mmCIF file of C-alpha atoms in Angstrom:
data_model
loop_
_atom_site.group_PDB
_atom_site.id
_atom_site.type_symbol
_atom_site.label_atom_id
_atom_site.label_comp_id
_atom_site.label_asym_id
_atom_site.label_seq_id
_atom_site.Cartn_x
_atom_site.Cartn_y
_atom_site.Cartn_z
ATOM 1 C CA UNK A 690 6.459 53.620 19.927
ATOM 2 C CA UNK A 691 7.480 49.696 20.387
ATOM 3 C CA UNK A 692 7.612 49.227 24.583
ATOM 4 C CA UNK A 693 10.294 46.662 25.165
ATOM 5 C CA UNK A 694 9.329 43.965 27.559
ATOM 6 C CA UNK A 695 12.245 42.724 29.741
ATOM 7 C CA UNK A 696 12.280 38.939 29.965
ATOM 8 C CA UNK A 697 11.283 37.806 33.735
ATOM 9 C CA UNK A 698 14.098 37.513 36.308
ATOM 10 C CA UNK A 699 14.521 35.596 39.566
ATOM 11 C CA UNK A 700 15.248 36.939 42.740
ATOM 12 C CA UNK A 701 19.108 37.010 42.361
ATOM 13 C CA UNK A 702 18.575 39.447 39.615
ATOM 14 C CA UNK A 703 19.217 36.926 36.237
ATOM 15 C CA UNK A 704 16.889 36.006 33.789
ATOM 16 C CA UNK A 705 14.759 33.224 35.025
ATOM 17 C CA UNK A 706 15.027 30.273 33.096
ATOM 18 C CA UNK A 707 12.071 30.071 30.263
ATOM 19 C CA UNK A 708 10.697 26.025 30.552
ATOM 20 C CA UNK A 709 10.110 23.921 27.473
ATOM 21 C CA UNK A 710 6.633 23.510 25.985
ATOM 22 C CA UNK A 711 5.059 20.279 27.290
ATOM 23 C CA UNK A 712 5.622 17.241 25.571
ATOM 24 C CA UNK A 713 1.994 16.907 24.377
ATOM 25 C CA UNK A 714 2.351 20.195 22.612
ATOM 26 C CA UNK A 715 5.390 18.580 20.042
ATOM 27 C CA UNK A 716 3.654 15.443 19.323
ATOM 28 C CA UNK A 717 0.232 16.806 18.126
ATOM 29 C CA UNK A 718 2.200 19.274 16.053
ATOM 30 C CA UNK A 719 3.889 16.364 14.865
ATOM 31 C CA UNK A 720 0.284 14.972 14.006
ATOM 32 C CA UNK A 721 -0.470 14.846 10.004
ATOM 33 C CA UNK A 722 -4.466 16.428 10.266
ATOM 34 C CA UNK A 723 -5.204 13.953 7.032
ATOM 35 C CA UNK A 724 -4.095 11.284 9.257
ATOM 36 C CA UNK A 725 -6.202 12.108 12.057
ATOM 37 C CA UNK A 726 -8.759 12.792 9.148
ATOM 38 C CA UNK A 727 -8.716 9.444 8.277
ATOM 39 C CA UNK A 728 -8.504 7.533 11.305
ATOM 40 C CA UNK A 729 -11.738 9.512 11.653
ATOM 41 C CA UNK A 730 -13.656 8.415 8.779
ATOM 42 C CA UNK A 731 -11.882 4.528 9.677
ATOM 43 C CA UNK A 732 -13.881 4.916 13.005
ATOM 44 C CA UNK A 733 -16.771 6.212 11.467
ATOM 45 C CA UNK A 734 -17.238 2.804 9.566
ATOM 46 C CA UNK A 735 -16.421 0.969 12.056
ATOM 47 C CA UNK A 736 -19.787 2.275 13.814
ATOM 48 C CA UNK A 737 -21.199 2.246 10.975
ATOM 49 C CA UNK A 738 -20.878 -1.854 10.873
ATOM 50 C CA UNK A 739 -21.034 -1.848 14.314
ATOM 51 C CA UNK A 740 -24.656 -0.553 14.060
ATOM 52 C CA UNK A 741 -26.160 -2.224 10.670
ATOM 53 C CA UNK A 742 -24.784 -5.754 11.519
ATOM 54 C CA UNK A 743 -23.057 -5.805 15.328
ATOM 55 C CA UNK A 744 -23.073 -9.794 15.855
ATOM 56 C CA UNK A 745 -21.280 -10.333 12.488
ATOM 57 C CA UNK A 746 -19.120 -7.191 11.433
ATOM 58 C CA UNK A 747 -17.828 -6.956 15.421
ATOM 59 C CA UNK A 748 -17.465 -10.745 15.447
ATOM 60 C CA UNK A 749 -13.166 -11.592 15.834
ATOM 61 C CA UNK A 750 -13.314 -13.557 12.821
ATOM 62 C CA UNK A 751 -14.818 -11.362 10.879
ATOM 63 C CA UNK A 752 -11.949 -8.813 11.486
ATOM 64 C CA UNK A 753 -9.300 -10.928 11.083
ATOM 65 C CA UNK A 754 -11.057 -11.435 7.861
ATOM 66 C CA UNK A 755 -11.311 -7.715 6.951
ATOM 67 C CA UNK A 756 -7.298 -8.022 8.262
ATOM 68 C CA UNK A 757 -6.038 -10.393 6.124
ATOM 69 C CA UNK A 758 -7.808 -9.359 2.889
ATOM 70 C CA UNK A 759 -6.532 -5.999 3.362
ATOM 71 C CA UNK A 760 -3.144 -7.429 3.857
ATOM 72 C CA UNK A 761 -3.007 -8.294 0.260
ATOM 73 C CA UNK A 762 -3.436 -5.559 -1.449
ATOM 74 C CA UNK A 763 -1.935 -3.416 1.243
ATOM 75 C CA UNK A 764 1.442 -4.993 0.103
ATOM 76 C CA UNK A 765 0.687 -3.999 -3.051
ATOM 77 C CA UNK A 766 -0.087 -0.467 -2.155
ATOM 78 C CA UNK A 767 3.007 0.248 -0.064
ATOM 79 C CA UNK A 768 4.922 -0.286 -3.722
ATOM 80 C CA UNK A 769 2.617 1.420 -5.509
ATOM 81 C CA UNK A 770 3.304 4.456 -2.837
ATOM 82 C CA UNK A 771 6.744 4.813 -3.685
ATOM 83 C CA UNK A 772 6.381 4.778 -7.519
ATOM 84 C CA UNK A 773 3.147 7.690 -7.507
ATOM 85 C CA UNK A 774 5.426 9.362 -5.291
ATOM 86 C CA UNK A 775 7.964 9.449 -7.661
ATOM 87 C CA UNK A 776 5.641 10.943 -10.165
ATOM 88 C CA UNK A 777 5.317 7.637 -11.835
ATOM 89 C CA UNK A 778 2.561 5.207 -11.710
ATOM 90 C CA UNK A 779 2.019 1.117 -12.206
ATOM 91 C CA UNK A 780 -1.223 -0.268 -13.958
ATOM 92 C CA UNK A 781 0.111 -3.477 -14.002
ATOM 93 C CA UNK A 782 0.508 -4.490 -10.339
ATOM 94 C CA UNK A 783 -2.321 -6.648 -10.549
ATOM 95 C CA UNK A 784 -1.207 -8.284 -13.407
ATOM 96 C CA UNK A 785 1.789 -9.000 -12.221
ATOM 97 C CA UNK A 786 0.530 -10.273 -8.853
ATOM 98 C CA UNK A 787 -1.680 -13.152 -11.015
ATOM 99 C CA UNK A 788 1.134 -14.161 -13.050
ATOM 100 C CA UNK A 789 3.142 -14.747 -9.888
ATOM 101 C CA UNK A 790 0.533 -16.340 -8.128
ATOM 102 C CA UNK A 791 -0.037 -18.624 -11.609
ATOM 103 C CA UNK A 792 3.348 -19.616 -11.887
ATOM 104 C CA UNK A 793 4.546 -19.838 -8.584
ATOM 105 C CA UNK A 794 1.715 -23.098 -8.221
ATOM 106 C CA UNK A 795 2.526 -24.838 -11.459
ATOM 107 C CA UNK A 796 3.003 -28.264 -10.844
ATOM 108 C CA UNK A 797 6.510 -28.136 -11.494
ATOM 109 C CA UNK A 798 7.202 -25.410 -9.078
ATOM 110 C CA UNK A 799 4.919 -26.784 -6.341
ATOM 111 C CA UNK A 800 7.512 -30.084 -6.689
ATOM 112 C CA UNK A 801 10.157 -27.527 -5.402
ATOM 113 C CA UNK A 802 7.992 -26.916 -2.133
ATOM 114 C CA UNK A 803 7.479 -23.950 0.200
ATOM 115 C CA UNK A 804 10.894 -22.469 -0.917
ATOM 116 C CA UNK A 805 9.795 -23.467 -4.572
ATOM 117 C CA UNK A 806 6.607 -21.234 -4.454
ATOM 118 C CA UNK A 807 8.431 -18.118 -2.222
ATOM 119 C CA UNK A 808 11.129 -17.732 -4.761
ATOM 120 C CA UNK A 809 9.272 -18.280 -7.853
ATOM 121 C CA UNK A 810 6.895 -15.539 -6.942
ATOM 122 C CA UNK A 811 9.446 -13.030 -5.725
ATOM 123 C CA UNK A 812 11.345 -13.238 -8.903
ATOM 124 C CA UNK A 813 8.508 -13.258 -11.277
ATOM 125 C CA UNK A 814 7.498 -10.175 -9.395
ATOM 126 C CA UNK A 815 10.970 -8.678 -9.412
ATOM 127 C CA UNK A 816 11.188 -9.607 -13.524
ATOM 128 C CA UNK A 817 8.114 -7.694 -14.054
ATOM 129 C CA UNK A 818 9.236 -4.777 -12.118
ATOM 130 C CA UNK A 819 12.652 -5.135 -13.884
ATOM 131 C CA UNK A 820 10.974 -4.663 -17.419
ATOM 132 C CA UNK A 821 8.797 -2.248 -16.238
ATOM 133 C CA UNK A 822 11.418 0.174 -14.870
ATOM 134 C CA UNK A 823 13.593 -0.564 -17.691
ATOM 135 C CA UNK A 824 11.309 0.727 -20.347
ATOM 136 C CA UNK A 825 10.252 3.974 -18.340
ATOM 137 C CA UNK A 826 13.898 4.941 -17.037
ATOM 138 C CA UNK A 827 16.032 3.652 -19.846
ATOM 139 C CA UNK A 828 13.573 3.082 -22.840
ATOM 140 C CA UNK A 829 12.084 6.832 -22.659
ATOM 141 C CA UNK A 830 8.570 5.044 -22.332
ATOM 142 C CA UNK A 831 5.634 7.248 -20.433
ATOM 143 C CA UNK A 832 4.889 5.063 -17.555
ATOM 144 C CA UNK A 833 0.965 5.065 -18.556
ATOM 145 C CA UNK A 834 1.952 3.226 -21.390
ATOM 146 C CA UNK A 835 4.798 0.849 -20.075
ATOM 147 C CA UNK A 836 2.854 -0.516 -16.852
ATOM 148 C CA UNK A 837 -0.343 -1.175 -19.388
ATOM 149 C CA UNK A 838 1.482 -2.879 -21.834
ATOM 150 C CA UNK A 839 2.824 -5.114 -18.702
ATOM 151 C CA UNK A 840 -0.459 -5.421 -17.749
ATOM 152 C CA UNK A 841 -1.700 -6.849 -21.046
ATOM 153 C CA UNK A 842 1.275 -8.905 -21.595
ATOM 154 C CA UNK A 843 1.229 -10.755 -17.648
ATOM 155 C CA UNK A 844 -2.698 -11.130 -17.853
ATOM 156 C CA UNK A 845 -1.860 -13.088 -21.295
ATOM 157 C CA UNK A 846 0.907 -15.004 -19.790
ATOM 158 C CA UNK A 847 -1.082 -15.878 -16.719
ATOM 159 C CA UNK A 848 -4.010 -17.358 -19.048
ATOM 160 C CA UNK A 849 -1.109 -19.253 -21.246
ATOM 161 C CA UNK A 850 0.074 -20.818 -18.009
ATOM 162 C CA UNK A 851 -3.285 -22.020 -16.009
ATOM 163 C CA UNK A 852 -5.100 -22.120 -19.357
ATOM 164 C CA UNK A 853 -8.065 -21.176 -17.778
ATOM 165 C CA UNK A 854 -8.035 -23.650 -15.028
ATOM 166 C CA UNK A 855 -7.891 -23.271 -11.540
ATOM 167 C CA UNK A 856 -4.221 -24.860 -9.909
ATOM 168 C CA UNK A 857 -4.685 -25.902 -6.587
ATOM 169 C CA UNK A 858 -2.066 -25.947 -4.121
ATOM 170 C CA UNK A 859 -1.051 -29.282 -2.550
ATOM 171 C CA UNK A 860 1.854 -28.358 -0.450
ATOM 172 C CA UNK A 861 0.880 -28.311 3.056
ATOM 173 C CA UNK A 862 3.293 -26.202 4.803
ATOM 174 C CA UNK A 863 1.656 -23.136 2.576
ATOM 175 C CA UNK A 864 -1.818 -24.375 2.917
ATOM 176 C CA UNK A 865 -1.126 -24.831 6.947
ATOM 177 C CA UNK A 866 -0.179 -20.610 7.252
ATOM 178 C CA UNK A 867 -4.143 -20.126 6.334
ATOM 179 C CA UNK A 868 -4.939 -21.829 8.893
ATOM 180 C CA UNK A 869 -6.369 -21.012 12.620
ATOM 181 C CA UNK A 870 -3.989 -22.813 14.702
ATOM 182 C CA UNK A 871 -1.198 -20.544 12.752
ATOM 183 C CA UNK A 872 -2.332 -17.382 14.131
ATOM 184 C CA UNK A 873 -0.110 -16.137 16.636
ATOM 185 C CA UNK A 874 -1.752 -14.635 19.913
ATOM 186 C CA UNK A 875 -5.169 -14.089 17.498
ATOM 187 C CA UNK A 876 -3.099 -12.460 14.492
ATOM 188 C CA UNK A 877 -2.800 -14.067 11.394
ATOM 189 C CA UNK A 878 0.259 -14.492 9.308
ATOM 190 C CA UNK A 879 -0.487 -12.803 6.808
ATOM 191 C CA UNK A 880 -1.350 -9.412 9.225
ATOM 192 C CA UNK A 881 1.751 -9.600 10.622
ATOM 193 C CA UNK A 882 4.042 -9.546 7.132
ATOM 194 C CA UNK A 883 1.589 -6.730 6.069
ATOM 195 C CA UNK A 884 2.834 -5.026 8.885
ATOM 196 C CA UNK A 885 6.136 -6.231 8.533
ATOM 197 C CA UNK A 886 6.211 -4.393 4.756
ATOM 198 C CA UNK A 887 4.442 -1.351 6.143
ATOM 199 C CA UNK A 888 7.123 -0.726 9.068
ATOM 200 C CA UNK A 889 10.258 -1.597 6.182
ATOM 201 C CA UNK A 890 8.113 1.021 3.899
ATOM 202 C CA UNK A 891 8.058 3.619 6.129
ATOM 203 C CA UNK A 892 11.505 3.431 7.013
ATOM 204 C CA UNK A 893 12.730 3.628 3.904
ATOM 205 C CA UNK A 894 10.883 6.304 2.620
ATOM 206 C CA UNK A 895 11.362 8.738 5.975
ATOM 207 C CA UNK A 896 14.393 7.195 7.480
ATOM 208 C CA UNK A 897 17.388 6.780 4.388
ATOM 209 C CA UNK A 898 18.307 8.547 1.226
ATOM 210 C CA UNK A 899 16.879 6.138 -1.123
ATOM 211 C CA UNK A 900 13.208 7.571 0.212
ATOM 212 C CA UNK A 901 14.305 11.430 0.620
ATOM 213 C CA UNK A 902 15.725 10.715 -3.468
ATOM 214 C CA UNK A 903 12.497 9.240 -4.226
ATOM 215 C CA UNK A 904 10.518 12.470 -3.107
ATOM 216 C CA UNK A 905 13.000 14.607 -4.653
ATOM 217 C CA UNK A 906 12.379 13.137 -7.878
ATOM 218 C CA UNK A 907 8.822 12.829 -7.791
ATOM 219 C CA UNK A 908 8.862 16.785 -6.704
ATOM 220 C CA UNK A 909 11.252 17.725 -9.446
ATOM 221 C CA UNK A 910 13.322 15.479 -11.621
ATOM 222 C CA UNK A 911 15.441 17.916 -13.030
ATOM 223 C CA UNK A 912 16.285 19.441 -9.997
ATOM 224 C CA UNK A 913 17.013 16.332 -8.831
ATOM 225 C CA UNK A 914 19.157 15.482 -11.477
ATOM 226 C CA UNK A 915 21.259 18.746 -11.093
ATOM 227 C CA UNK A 916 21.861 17.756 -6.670
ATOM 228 C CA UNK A 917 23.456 14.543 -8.041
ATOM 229 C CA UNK A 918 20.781 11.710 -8.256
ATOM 230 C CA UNK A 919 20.377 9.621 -10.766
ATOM 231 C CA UNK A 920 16.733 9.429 -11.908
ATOM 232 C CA UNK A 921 16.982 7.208 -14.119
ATOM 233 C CA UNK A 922 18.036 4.764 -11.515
ATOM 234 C CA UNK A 923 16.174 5.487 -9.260
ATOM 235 C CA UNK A 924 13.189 5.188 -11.168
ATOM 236 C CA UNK A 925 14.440 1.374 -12.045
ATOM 237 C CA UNK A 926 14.899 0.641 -8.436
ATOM 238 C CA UNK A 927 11.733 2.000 -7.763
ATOM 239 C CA UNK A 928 9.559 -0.386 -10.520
ATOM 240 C CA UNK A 929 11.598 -3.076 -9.257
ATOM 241 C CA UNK A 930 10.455 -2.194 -5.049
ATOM 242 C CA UNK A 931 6.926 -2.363 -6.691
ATOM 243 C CA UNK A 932 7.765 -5.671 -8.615
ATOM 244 C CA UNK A 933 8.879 -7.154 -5.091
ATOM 245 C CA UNK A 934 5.663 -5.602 -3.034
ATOM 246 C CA UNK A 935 3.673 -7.587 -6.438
ATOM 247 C CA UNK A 936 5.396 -11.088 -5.906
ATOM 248 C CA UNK A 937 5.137 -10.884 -1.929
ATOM 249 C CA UNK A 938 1.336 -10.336 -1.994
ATOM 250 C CA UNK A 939 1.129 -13.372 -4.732
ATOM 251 C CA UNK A 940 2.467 -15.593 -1.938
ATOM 252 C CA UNK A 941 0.156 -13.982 0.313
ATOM 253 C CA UNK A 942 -3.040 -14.754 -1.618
ATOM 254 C CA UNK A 943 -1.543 -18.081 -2.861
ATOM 255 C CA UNK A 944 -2.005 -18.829 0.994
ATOM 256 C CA UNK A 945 -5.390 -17.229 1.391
ATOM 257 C CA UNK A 946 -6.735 -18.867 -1.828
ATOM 258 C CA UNK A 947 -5.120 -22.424 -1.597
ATOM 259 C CA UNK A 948 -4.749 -21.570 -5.586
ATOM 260 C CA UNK A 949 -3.682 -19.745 -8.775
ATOM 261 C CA UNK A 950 -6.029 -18.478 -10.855
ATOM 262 C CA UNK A 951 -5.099 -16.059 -14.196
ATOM 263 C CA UNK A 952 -8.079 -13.940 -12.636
ATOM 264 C CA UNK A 953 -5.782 -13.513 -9.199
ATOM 265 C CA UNK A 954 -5.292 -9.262 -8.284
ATOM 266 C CA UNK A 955 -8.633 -8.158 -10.654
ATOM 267 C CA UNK A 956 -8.611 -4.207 -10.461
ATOM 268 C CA UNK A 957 -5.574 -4.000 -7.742
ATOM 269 C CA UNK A 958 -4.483 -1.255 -9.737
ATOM 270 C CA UNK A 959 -7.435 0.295 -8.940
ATOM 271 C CA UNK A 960 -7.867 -0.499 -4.908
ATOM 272 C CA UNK A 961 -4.035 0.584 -5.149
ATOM 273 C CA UNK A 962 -3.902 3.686 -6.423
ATOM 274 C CA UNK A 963 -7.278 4.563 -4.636
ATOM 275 C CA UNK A 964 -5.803 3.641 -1.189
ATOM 276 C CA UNK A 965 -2.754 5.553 -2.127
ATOM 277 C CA UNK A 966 -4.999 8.571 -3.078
ATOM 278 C CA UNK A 967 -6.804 9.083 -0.532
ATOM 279 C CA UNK A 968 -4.048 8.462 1.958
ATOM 280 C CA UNK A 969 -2.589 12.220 0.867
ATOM 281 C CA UNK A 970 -0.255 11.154 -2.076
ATOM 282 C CA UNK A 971 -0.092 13.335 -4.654
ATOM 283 C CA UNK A 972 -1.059 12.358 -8.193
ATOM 284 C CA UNK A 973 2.457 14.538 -9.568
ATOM 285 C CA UNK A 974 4.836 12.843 -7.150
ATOM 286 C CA UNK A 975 6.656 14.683 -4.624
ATOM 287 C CA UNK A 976 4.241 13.875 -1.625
ATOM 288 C CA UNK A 977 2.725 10.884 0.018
ATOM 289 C CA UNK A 978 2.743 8.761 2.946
ATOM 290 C CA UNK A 979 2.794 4.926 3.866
ATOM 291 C CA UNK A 980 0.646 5.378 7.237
ATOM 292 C CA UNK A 981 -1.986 7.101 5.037
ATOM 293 C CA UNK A 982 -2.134 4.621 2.166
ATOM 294 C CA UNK A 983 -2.171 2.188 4.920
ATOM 295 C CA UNK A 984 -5.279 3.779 6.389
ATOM 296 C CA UNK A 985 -6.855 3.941 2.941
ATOM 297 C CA UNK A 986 -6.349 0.394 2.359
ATOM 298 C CA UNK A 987 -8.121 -0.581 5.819
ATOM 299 C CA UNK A 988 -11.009 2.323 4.788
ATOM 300 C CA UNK A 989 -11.615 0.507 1.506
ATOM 301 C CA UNK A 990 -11.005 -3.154 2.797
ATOM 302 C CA UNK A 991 -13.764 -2.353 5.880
ATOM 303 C CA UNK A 992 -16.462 0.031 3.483
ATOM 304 C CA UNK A 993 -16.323 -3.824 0.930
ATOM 305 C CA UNK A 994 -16.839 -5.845 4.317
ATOM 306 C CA UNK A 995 -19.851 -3.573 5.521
ATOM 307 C CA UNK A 996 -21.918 -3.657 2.083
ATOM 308 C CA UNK A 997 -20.833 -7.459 1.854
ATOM 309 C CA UNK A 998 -22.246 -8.218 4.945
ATOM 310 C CA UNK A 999 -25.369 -6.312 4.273
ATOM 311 C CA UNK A 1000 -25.895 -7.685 0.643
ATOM 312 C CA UNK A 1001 -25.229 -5.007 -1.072
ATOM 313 C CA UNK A 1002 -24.680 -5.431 -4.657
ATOM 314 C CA UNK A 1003 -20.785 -5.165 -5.974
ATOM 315 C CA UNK A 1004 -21.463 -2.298 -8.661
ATOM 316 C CA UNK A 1005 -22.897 -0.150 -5.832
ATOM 317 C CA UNK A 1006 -18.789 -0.635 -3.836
ATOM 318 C CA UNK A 1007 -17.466 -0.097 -7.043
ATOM 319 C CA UNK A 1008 -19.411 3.335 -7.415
ATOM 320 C CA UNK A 1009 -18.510 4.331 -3.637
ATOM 321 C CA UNK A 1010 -15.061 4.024 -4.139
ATOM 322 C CA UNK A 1011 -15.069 5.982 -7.603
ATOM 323 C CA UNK A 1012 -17.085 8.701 -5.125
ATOM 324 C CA UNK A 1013 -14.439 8.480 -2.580
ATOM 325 C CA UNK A 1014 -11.250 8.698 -5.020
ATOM 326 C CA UNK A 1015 -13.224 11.857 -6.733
ATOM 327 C CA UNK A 1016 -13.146 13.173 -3.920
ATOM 328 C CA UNK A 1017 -10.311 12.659 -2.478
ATOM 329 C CA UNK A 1018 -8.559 14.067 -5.760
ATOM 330 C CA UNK A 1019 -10.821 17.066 -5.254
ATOM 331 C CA UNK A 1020 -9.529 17.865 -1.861
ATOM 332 C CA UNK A 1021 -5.975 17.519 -3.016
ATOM 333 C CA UNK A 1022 -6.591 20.040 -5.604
ATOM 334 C CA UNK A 1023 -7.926 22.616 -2.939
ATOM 335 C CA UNK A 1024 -5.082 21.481 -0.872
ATOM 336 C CA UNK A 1025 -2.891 22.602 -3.076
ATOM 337 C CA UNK A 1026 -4.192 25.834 -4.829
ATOM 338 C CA UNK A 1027 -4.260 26.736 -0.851
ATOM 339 C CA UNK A 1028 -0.971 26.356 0.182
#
């Protein structure tokens, strides 16, 4: 027989007031454990540096370096977020992010200034995206096949445009944002519109409808179809987000560079997707977010800084990272047979 426990009562005879957890208790259950996972493995390498080179990985400039690189394709991967978590995915963001870079510093855009080279990248970015999410949400194309037939296509243009050739930048009020004396209290510029993006991303995809459609759809589309939202849609407006993330990191690396090359964004795709991966979003859409991919893009950027600095040869990053996406995929698969 069940005993029934009165609750506990004050003096006067009524039932004492029960007081709230502490506050600590709701924000660690707030706490994503793959976050905390990876800020773990972030520190790791940073001891890991720390130890095999401490005057040069620990050096300021050195992170500011490992910063600013990552802010590149950490643009990229904030985009590339929001279209794997709508079960879709983009080959072509690096690509795209070349033939924005390669036309935004033609000759006859650089006449046109700093506004010249913003705009022009932007809205090659946003074209791309615009075909891109065309095809898939309108044309009935499988996005595997759309984003590397964009791919293909942008990589040719790109080459068309620079012919091969390097095109320097000569406007100085670009150049001058890669610079020292721009940094603002030791951050540079292009850190701080990385961040900019990342704050934007994440409150659109946890704070409006457009990001709560975007998971729907990416957890079931037909389900999603039948509460009201148009998928098709918001698949296009979803291509076109990544399009935008594509020409903004252009500009970025326009800066960094001083150029446009046709080679600008080689395997983005791949540091993308990868950062994306291993930051807890899900392969089949429905699941993902932008502090992880953030994280993975800073775990990626730091692990290529480490073996750079301790001449380590580029096929043996390129075989890490393959390691680290295999296993990342593997622990979302045990994840998920689990739950």
């Amino acid at each position: 027989m069940t005993q029934h426990v009165s609750p506990p009562r004050d003096g006067t005879g009524k039932t004492a007031p029960v007081s709230p957890p502490p506050a600590w208790r709701g924000l660690l259950a707030r706490v994503d454990l793959r976050t905390l996972s990876l800020l773990g493995v972030l520190a790791a390498l940073i001891v890991v540096g720390g130890i095999t080179k401490p005057d040069e990985f620990l050096d300021t400039r050195n992170l500011q370096l490992v910063l600013t690189q990552g802010s590149v394709i950490g643009v990229v991967t904030v985009g590339m977020t929001f279209v794997i978590m709508s079960g879709g995915i983009d080959l072509s963001v690096g690509a795209i992010v070349a033939l924005a870079s390669v036309w935004a510093t033609t000759v006859a855009t650089q006449e046109y200034g700093f506004g010249g080279i913003l705009l022009t990248a932007v809205l090659v970015g946003l074209g791309c995206g615009l075909v891109n999410g065309l095809l898939i949400a309108y044309g009935g194309m499988v996005p595997f096949i759309a984003t590397l037939a964009m791919l293909a296509s942008a990589r040719g243009l790109a080459l068309q445009i620079t012919d091969g050739k390097t095109q320097i930048v000569t406007v100085d009020s670009v150049l001058d944002l890669g610079l020292r004396d721009a940094y603002v209290l030791g951050i540079p510029p292009l850190v701080m519109v990385f961040a900019v993006v990342t704050i934007i991303g994440w409150l659109v995809l946890n704070r409006t409808t457009f990001g709560r459609r975007t998971v729907a759809v990416g957890g079931n589309a037909e389900a999603a179809r039948l509460a009201g939202i148009d998928v098709r849609r918001q698949r296009l407006y979803l291509y076109l987000l990544s399009g935008l993330c594509c020409g903004i990191a252009a500009f970025l690396l326009i800066i960094l560079s001083g150029s446009g090359q046709n080679t600008n964004g080689n395997l983005y795709e791949l540091d993308a997707i990868a950062a994306a991966i291993i930051g807890g979003t899900l392969l089949s859409g429905g699941r993902g977010t932008i502090t992880g991919s953030v994280l993975g893009v800073l775990i990626f950027t730091t692990i290529t800084n480490i073996f750079a600095l301790n001449n380590l040869q580029s096929d043996v990053q390129q075989i890490a990272k393959g390691a680290i996406i295999v296993a990342a995929v593997l622990v979302q698969r045990r994840t998920a047979s689990t739950t």
